[in-house]
Amino acid sequence: MSKLGKGFSALATAAAVFCGTLAQAQGTLRVGMTAADIPLTTGQTDQGGEGMRFMGYTVYDSLIEWDLTSADKPSVLIPGLATEWSVGEDELTWTFKLREGVTFHDGSPLTAEVVVWNLDKLLDDTSEQYDSRQAAQGKSRIPAVASYEAVDDLTLTITTKAPDATLPYQLAWILMSSKANWEALDKDWEKVALQPSGTGPWKLTEFVPRERAVLVPNTEYWDETRIPQLDELVLIPLPEPNARSAALMSGQVDWIEAPAPDTIPAMEGNGFVISSNAYPHNWTWHLSRLEGSPWNDIRVRKAANMAIDRESMMPLLGGLMVPAKGFLPPSSQWFGNPEFDPSYDLDAARALMQKAGYGPDNRLAVKALISPSGSGQMLPLPMNEFIQQSLAEIWIDVDFMVVEWNQMINLWRAGAADPAVEGAQSINFTYFIQDPFTGLIRHLDCNLIAPNGTNWGHYCDDEMQGLFDQIKTTFDPEEQNAVLQKTHEKYVNDALFLFVTHDVAPRAMSPKVKGFVQAQNWYQNFSSITMDE
């Protein structure tokens, strides 16, 4: 085995916000997604985590996957299309053994040569199958990959640019499409989008952009425990929160993602089920560490963290949050045992600010970039107003620069030194923190300072850089976990971010929905779900 191994509209308005009623067959689960469109269907999905959740790990598989069977513990990597993997003595060349007998929905076999073909569709812009849309979603997910080769039908080698023990986590992002299906459809990815073929537990049988996608079970799926029990899974884009709520309450759908918090009491009062769980998400202020930034003073960073009464923020979100104790959720296997506790302590926060030279007669002015909405941003305006009021209690006056979400992403990529941020010393950005690279390394790596990467604040620290190097060169899982814990302890002890909260991925569903286990993950397993009549 591996060495790394949202208030609510009256029911009468439902028809106005949801056009068309889908006939509900027995065993059909109709899901109202937050996305405005059906995620990309050709293999490497778009629409962020929701795309991977509903179109990625349903229709497709990756070489290495996430264990989505438990609600009680963080997800870990497990074998997928690869049954085992190991790294050679050079710590560069990895060998993967593929699962024998796996076929795509079109009947063609999974081979190492097909895996190479899939990697080329993302990484080799000279290859016939290269797809810029899929590459835009997948290429950045596998930065360690230098080359790859099919040794035989069931053996694949991947060589990394430098020793990198996070490769298995990177490969969990990469989904396998059928080469034979692409060839049969005139080597046209637009045609493949309408008739995709993966190896996953679900098959796409109907696809109408911006309206719906219909998935049915792959009864020949290689993992019998994940053969779906439903007859159909219907995906419906409903980006407006009130429309999703009305659709669920009126019976137009059976399940909605991210219900508006102020609709939840009405839903529960009518018998609907609210499911939630901690998962690897955080809601932070990423702080500038440029010369002259007030956030360079650890006393100011710690004081700001202790000025936030996170428990009092919970009503804003209907209680659907986990107060932050660090960058990672307290339940994370990588949380460690940090010494600094960012819990609310106004007196201690004021004392630190006074030691830093601030007080009622010498207030600190800071500027923060925020958005009015956005993927994973929860309720950014009221939440940031709460923080603004809290920081004012310790003589920090916050001026907001409010920008639309797509512009916010561009400013995040540009970095704190870019003139476009207009001197902002922090940015409110939520992070996907599911694996070592996307969770910890990319935010603070000296080599990834924006715009070369997503180290927005231009932070660079020799000790932290050494920890990042250790993560990449520690191939034993338990030893690597220890390094990850030490890394997160430094995140917290140095108060490198304003740690606020973690989302709990709330979703609302009809009481007819049975058998769903909400994993501590951005992705979920729909195969165990059944529908009561």
XYZ file of C-alpha atoms in Angstrom:
533
model
C 0.000 0.000 0.000
C 1.053 3.609 -0.342
C 3.790 5.246 1.556
C 1.504 8.306 1.542
C -0.761 5.998 1.255
C -29.790 31.725 3.550
C -35.551 35.475 4.114
C -37.891 32.830 3.026
C -40.575 33.519 0.319
C -44.154 32.354 0.666
C -44.932 29.026 -0.924
C -47.149 30.755 -3.476
C -44.047 32.282 -5.024
C -42.358 28.968 -5.676
C -43.576 28.701 -9.253
C -42.277 32.194 -9.943
C -38.768 31.293 -8.891
C -38.609 27.765 -10.205
C -39.690 27.145 -13.761
C -40.957 23.739 -14.619
C -41.820 20.776 -12.422
C -39.828 17.621 -12.864
C -41.812 14.431 -12.611
C -40.661 12.532 -9.548
C -40.131 8.879 -10.212
C -39.712 6.493 -7.322
C -36.131 6.575 -6.173
C -35.353 9.955 -7.754
C -33.411 12.553 -5.770
C -33.712 16.117 -7.117
C -30.960 18.442 -5.915
C -30.996 22.253 -5.996
C -27.396 23.353 -6.426
C -25.965 26.808 -5.681
C -24.242 26.861 -9.075
C -25.832 28.875 -11.879
C -25.075 26.161 -14.428
C -24.434 22.448 -14.671
C -20.749 21.831 -13.953
C -18.479 20.948 -16.871
C -19.262 17.338 -17.805
C -16.233 16.273 -19.840
C -14.091 15.085 -16.933
C -12.242 17.855 -15.117
C -15.173 19.830 -13.717
C -15.618 23.546 -13.053
C -17.879 25.265 -10.460
C -15.377 24.656 -7.682
C -16.047 22.143 -4.949
C -19.698 21.815 -5.967
C -18.671 20.795 -9.445
C -16.408 18.055 -8.120
C -19.118 16.983 -5.656
C -21.944 16.551 -8.160
C -20.272 15.941 -11.528
C -16.756 14.915 -10.632
C -16.822 12.109 -8.096
C -20.173 10.891 -9.470
C -19.458 10.310 -13.157
C -15.700 9.968 -12.818
C -12.970 8.512 -10.655
C -9.424 9.520 -9.825
C -6.406 7.338 -9.234
C -6.568 8.182 -5.535
C -9.803 9.196 -3.820
C -11.224 10.441 -0.512
C -12.940 8.187 1.998
C -16.455 9.666 2.185
C -18.037 6.975 4.368
C -17.730 8.582 7.820
C -19.308 11.670 9.409
C -17.257 11.274 12.584
C -13.676 11.764 11.407
C -11.740 13.726 8.784
C -11.552 12.126 5.349
C -8.351 10.352 4.360
C -6.987 9.216 1.021
C -7.912 5.732 -0.176
C -7.229 3.682 -3.318
C -9.324 4.615 -6.327
C -8.428 3.574 -9.843
C -4.983 2.842 -8.447
C -4.851 0.042 -5.901
C -1.383 0.905 -4.643
C 1.382 3.426 -5.118
C 4.914 3.957 -3.909
C 7.854 6.259 -4.441
C 11.304 5.049 -5.467
C 14.592 5.505 -3.722
C 15.199 8.716 -5.675
C 12.002 10.149 -4.068
C 11.061 11.397 -7.547
C 9.633 8.413 -9.425
C 6.279 7.076 -8.270
C 4.813 3.770 -9.405
C 1.047 3.243 -9.537
C -0.672 -0.115 -9.963
C -4.070 0.217 -11.637
C -7.208 -1.642 -10.655
C -7.761 -4.588 -12.968
C -11.031 -4.997 -14.854
C -12.250 -1.380 -14.628
C -14.206 -0.193 -17.656
C -15.576 3.160 -18.736
C -19.310 3.633 -19.246
C -18.794 3.025 -22.967
C -17.223 -0.361 -22.209
C -13.611 0.520 -22.996
C -10.959 -0.581 -20.489
C -8.979 1.606 -18.143
C -5.271 1.223 -18.886
C -2.103 3.075 -17.983
C -1.968 4.426 -21.535
C -5.435 5.974 -20.987
C -4.201 7.614 -17.791
C -1.280 9.092 -19.735
C -3.758 10.320 -22.361
C -5.782 12.013 -19.582
C -2.727 13.719 -18.151
C -1.813 14.962 -21.618
C -5.284 16.474 -22.078
C -4.411 18.760 -19.132
C -0.662 19.258 -19.364
C 0.407 18.924 -23.012
C -1.004 21.734 -25.145
C 0.476 20.107 -28.237
C -1.512 16.890 -27.755
C -4.522 16.217 -29.963
C -6.787 15.752 -26.950
C -5.620 18.881 -25.065
C -8.694 20.710 -23.718
C -8.150 24.257 -22.484
C -11.338 24.207 -20.404
C -10.318 21.094 -18.532
C -6.715 22.235 -18.314
C -7.843 25.480 -16.673
C -9.399 23.361 -13.925
C -6.789 20.656 -13.564
C -3.306 21.769 -14.529
C -2.687 23.876 -11.417
C -3.783 20.971 -9.236
C -0.753 18.859 -10.128
C 2.213 21.261 -9.959
C 4.604 18.502 -8.891
C 4.277 16.458 -12.100
C 7.252 16.539 -14.463
C 6.638 13.453 -16.626
C 4.687 10.196 -16.762
C 4.818 6.918 -18.613
C 2.781 3.770 -19.107
C 4.997 0.823 -18.205
C 2.399 -1.814 -19.058
C -1.402 -1.968 -19.153
C -1.752 -1.725 -15.389
C 1.443 0.062 -14.346
C 2.092 3.799 -14.517
C 5.046 5.876 -13.403
C 4.932 9.584 -12.579
C 8.106 11.574 -12.008
C 7.996 14.769 -9.965
C 10.069 17.926 -10.471
C 11.480 17.576 -6.959
C 10.712 15.252 -4.062
C 7.065 15.910 -3.201
C 5.158 13.653 -0.843
C 1.936 15.601 -1.510
C 1.597 14.064 -4.993
C -1.149 11.611 -3.938
C -3.256 14.545 -2.671
C -2.701 16.339 -5.969
C -3.785 13.312 -7.981
C -7.059 13.114 -6.027
C -8.122 16.151 -8.093
C -7.537 14.522 -11.489
C -10.462 12.661 -13.100
C -10.269 10.095 -15.880
C -12.284 10.463 -19.130
C -12.678 7.765 -21.766
C -10.287 8.050 -24.683
C -12.396 5.642 -26.746
C -15.530 7.742 -26.188
C -13.683 10.913 -27.266
C -12.505 9.144 -30.411
C -15.999 7.793 -31.150
C -17.405 11.314 -30.841
C -15.127 12.719 -33.533
C -12.503 13.815 -31.015
C -14.821 16.711 -30.133
C -15.025 17.705 -26.456
C -18.293 19.575 -27.126
C -19.860 16.301 -28.210
C -18.299 14.522 -25.248
C -19.984 17.071 -22.961
C -23.359 15.731 -24.102
C -22.327 12.064 -23.947
C -19.547 11.779 -21.371
C -18.007 8.528 -20.268
C -16.171 8.022 -17.007
C -15.619 5.061 -14.729
C -17.666 6.502 -11.833
C -20.703 5.098 -10.003
C -23.102 7.340 -11.939
C -23.745 7.769 -15.673
C -24.929 11.061 -17.205
C -27.987 10.378 -19.388
C -29.473 13.856 -19.860
C -27.831 17.260 -19.908
C -29.530 20.633 -20.540
C -27.211 23.558 -19.784
C -28.490 25.837 -16.994
C -31.523 23.574 -16.494
C -30.712 20.048 -15.353
C -28.549 17.000 -15.562
C -29.841 13.485 -14.968
C -27.584 10.747 -13.629
C -28.409 7.054 -13.315
C -26.532 4.224 -11.569
C -23.579 2.500 -13.172
C -24.621 -1.023 -12.201
C -21.263 -2.383 -13.347
C -19.250 -0.132 -11.042
C -16.071 -1.711 -9.746
C -16.868 -0.981 -6.073
C -20.093 -2.817 -5.245
C -20.503 -0.816 -2.009
C -20.790 2.380 -4.064
C -23.300 1.239 -6.689
C -26.112 3.804 -6.252
C -29.377 2.701 -4.689
C -31.382 5.527 -6.274
C -32.987 5.266 -9.701
C -31.953 8.789 -10.674
C -30.023 11.772 -9.374
C -31.258 15.038 -10.921
C -29.092 18.158 -10.626
C -30.823 21.545 -10.932
C -29.003 24.915 -10.869
C -30.712 27.261 -8.371
C -28.176 29.966 -7.506
C -30.571 32.312 -5.662
C -31.011 31.217 -2.016
C -34.702 32.167 -1.761
C -35.461 30.245 -4.947
C -33.781 27.149 -3.525
C -35.728 27.434 -0.276
C -39.055 27.899 -2.066
C -38.339 24.987 -4.385
C -37.655 22.662 -1.455
C -40.639 23.791 0.642
C -43.005 23.417 -2.320
C -41.738 19.951 -3.237
C -40.043 20.984 -6.462
C -36.770 19.500 -5.207
C -35.850 17.106 -2.426
C -32.516 18.597 -1.377
C -30.850 21.990 -1.488
C -27.303 23.066 -0.887
C -26.574 26.018 1.439
C -30.038 26.987 2.747
C -30.331 30.623 3.811
C -29.964 30.688 7.627
C -33.188 32.658 8.200
C -35.215 30.053 6.312
C -34.033 27.152 8.429
C -36.550 27.522 11.315
C -39.443 27.421 8.833
C -37.949 24.375 7.157
C -37.436 22.500 10.400
C -40.947 23.477 11.531
C -42.281 21.808 8.394
C -40.347 18.589 8.930
C -37.401 19.187 6.654
C -34.016 17.890 7.755
C -30.972 20.149 8.118
C -27.726 18.286 7.700
C -24.330 19.808 8.457
C -20.862 18.815 9.517
C -17.423 20.311 9.982
C -15.338 20.187 6.829
C -12.015 21.605 5.628
C -13.102 25.216 5.026
C -12.090 28.431 6.730
C -13.223 32.068 6.730
C -10.291 34.340 7.467
C -8.617 37.640 6.882
C -5.395 37.036 4.992
C -2.987 39.670 6.324
C -0.422 41.741 4.439
C 3.148 41.361 5.622
C 4.580 44.039 3.370
C 6.928 46.558 4.946
C 4.876 49.099 6.892
C 1.865 46.831 7.400
C 0.497 47.054 10.963
C -0.058 43.321 10.809
C 3.698 42.776 11.013
C 3.363 43.250 14.789
C 2.447 39.913 16.382
C 0.868 41.782 19.309
C -1.614 43.421 16.903
C -2.323 40.112 15.169
C -2.977 38.304 18.440
C -5.057 41.183 19.815
C -7.278 41.206 16.735
C -7.863 37.475 17.062
C -8.799 37.811 20.755
C -11.181 40.726 20.004
C -13.588 38.542 17.998
C -16.419 36.994 20.040
C -17.068 34.150 17.641
C -19.832 32.642 19.767
C -21.790 35.897 19.424
C -21.372 35.721 15.652
C -23.193 32.399 15.477
C -26.772 33.851 15.423
C -25.887 35.663 12.189
C -25.470 32.226 10.628
C -28.276 30.406 12.380
C -25.654 28.644 14.482
C -24.217 27.000 11.369
C -20.519 27.598 11.959
C -17.591 26.254 13.917
C -15.737 29.034 15.790
C -12.125 29.090 14.668
C -9.323 28.049 16.980
C -6.794 28.271 14.166
C -6.478 28.067 10.402
C -7.697 24.459 10.334
C -10.849 23.200 12.089
C -10.254 21.809 15.583
C -11.283 18.383 14.280
C -8.487 18.295 11.691
C -5.889 15.577 12.057
C -3.321 18.314 11.341
C -4.499 20.782 14.036
C -1.756 19.882 16.510
C -1.415 21.530 19.933
C -0.835 25.258 19.439
C -0.019 27.358 22.506
C -1.895 30.512 21.402
C -5.661 30.403 21.935
C -7.451 32.977 19.731
C -10.619 32.825 21.883
C -12.411 36.045 22.865
C -10.618 37.952 25.626
C -11.203 41.708 25.308
C -9.049 42.701 28.279
C -6.064 40.699 27.042
C -6.546 42.075 23.517
C -6.538 45.674 24.798
C -3.444 45.009 26.884
C -1.586 43.754 23.810
C -2.667 46.780 21.787
C -1.413 49.102 24.525
C 1.948 47.305 24.551
C 2.059 47.885 20.787
C 1.547 51.627 21.388
C -2.150 51.952 20.606
C -5.090 53.143 22.709
C -8.187 55.365 22.702
C -6.029 58.383 21.856
C -3.896 56.567 19.299
C -6.105 54.369 17.179
C -4.925 52.115 14.365
C -6.498 52.523 10.903
C -6.550 49.492 8.606
C -8.110 48.761 5.231
C -9.693 45.442 4.300
C -10.779 43.993 0.973
C -14.179 42.259 1.202
C -16.863 40.993 -1.194
C -20.694 41.129 -0.908
C -20.968 37.443 -1.811
C -19.000 34.589 -3.320
C -18.316 30.888 -3.250
C -17.643 29.786 0.324
C -17.842 33.377 1.599
C -20.898 32.581 3.775
C -22.538 35.984 4.661
C -19.563 38.299 4.160
C -21.198 41.707 4.673
C -22.791 41.160 8.105
C -19.869 39.007 9.210
C -17.338 41.674 8.281
C -19.460 44.384 9.923
C -19.328 42.268 13.079
C -15.547 42.130 12.853
C -15.366 45.881 12.183
C -17.360 46.578 15.371
C -15.285 44.087 17.355
C -11.946 45.520 16.295
C -13.163 49.040 17.103
C -13.320 47.859 20.725
C -9.538 47.508 20.703
C -8.944 50.793 18.858
C -8.593 49.311 15.356
C -10.682 51.255 12.834
C -11.481 49.250 9.697
C -12.212 50.811 6.317
C -13.702 48.386 3.793
C -12.999 48.217 0.083
C -15.970 46.231 -1.256
C -15.525 44.545 -4.618
C -17.501 42.012 -6.654
C -16.419 38.403 -6.161
C -14.679 37.815 -9.503
C -12.743 41.057 -9.053
C -11.899 39.914 -5.535
C -10.384 36.730 -6.916
C -8.268 38.779 -9.327
C -7.052 41.012 -6.479
C -6.252 37.935 -4.423
C -4.144 36.557 -7.227
C -2.478 39.966 -7.744
C -1.318 40.214 -4.135
C -1.016 42.860 -1.451
C 1.681 44.827 -3.318
C -0.429 45.367 -6.429
C -1.674 48.980 -6.915
C -5.171 47.634 -7.618
C -5.675 46.706 -3.948
C -5.284 50.409 -3.122
C -3.202 49.829 -0.035
C -5.486 47.275 1.599
C -3.642 45.405 4.334
C -5.972 42.406 4.464
C -8.341 40.432 2.284
C -11.317 38.388 3.499
C -10.951 35.139 1.629
C -12.225 31.644 2.314
C -9.966 28.704 1.707
C -10.240 25.073 0.666
C -8.010 23.396 3.246
C -8.392 19.729 2.398
C -4.842 18.777 1.475
C -1.349 19.932 2.505
C -0.608 22.064 -0.558
C -3.962 23.879 -0.955
C -4.524 23.886 2.801
C -1.226 25.178 4.115
C 1.685 25.529 1.725
C 0.348 27.768 -1.040
C -0.703 30.625 1.298
C 2.708 31.305 2.830
C 5.360 29.762 0.578
C 8.172 32.205 -0.245
C 8.247 30.798 -3.788
C 4.529 31.469 -4.293
C 4.393 35.173 -3.406
C 1.722 36.817 -5.604
C 1.469 37.169 -8.516
C 3.614 34.040 -8.916
C 1.253 32.175 -6.584
C -1.415 32.781 -3.970
C 0.748 34.021 -1.099
C -1.316 37.256 -1.089
C 0.379 38.836 1.909
C 3.991 38.368 0.730
C 4.853 36.454 3.897
C 8.212 34.719 3.921
C 9.760 32.999 6.919
C 12.725 30.639 6.958
C 11.306 28.376 9.673
C 7.973 28.039 7.847
C 9.745 27.415 4.554
C 11.707 24.649 6.215
C 8.474 23.064 7.425
C 7.038 23.211 3.907
C 10.139 21.468 2.584
C 9.758 18.816 5.287
C 6.140 18.184 4.297
C 7.211 17.545 0.731
C 10.095 15.272 1.646
C 8.400 13.237 4.393
C 6.882 10.220 2.728
C 5.752 8.246 5.772
C 2.079 9.258 6.461
C 2.396 9.380 10.258
C 5.637 11.321 10.138
C 4.171 13.716 7.576
C 1.105 14.264 9.791
C 3.479 15.282 12.595
C 5.136 17.871 10.343
C 1.727 19.169 9.231
C 0.704 19.539 12.880
C 3.887 21.476 13.633
C 3.217 23.685 10.598
C -0.309 24.483 11.762
C 0.947 25.170 15.276
C 3.205 27.877 13.806
C 0.221 29.270 11.841
C -1.650 29.672 15.144
C 1.151 30.581 17.531
C 2.297 33.357 15.203
C -1.352 34.433 14.556
C -0.595 34.579 10.869
C -4.248 35.131 9.864
C -7.329 36.588 11.504
C -8.991 33.269 12.270
C -12.795 33.658 12.348
C -14.863 30.602 11.542
C -15.385 27.418 9.571
C -18.504 26.672 7.549
C -20.382 23.450 8.282
C -21.737 22.891 4.767
C -25.452 23.042 5.658
C -27.895 21.390 3.325
C -31.653 20.962 3.700
C -33.603 17.944 2.533
C -36.976 16.294 2.514
C -37.586 13.761 5.307
C -37.986 11.239 2.480
C -34.237 11.325 1.909
C -32.648 8.425 3.783
C -29.158 6.971 4.154
C -27.062 10.112 3.643
C -23.843 10.285 5.645
C -22.340 13.789 5.529
C -18.594 13.324 5.340
C -16.162 15.913 6.673
C -15.261 16.795 3.100
C -16.110 19.143 0.231
C -17.264 16.050 -1.671
C -19.992 13.567 -0.692
C -21.103 10.013 -1.447
C -24.608 9.832 -2.924
C -24.594 6.086 -3.538
C -26.013 5.163 -0.118
C -29.066 7.430 -0.445
C -32.602 6.071 -0.853
C -35.986 7.818 -1.100
C -39.017 6.837 0.974
C -42.280 6.784 -0.901
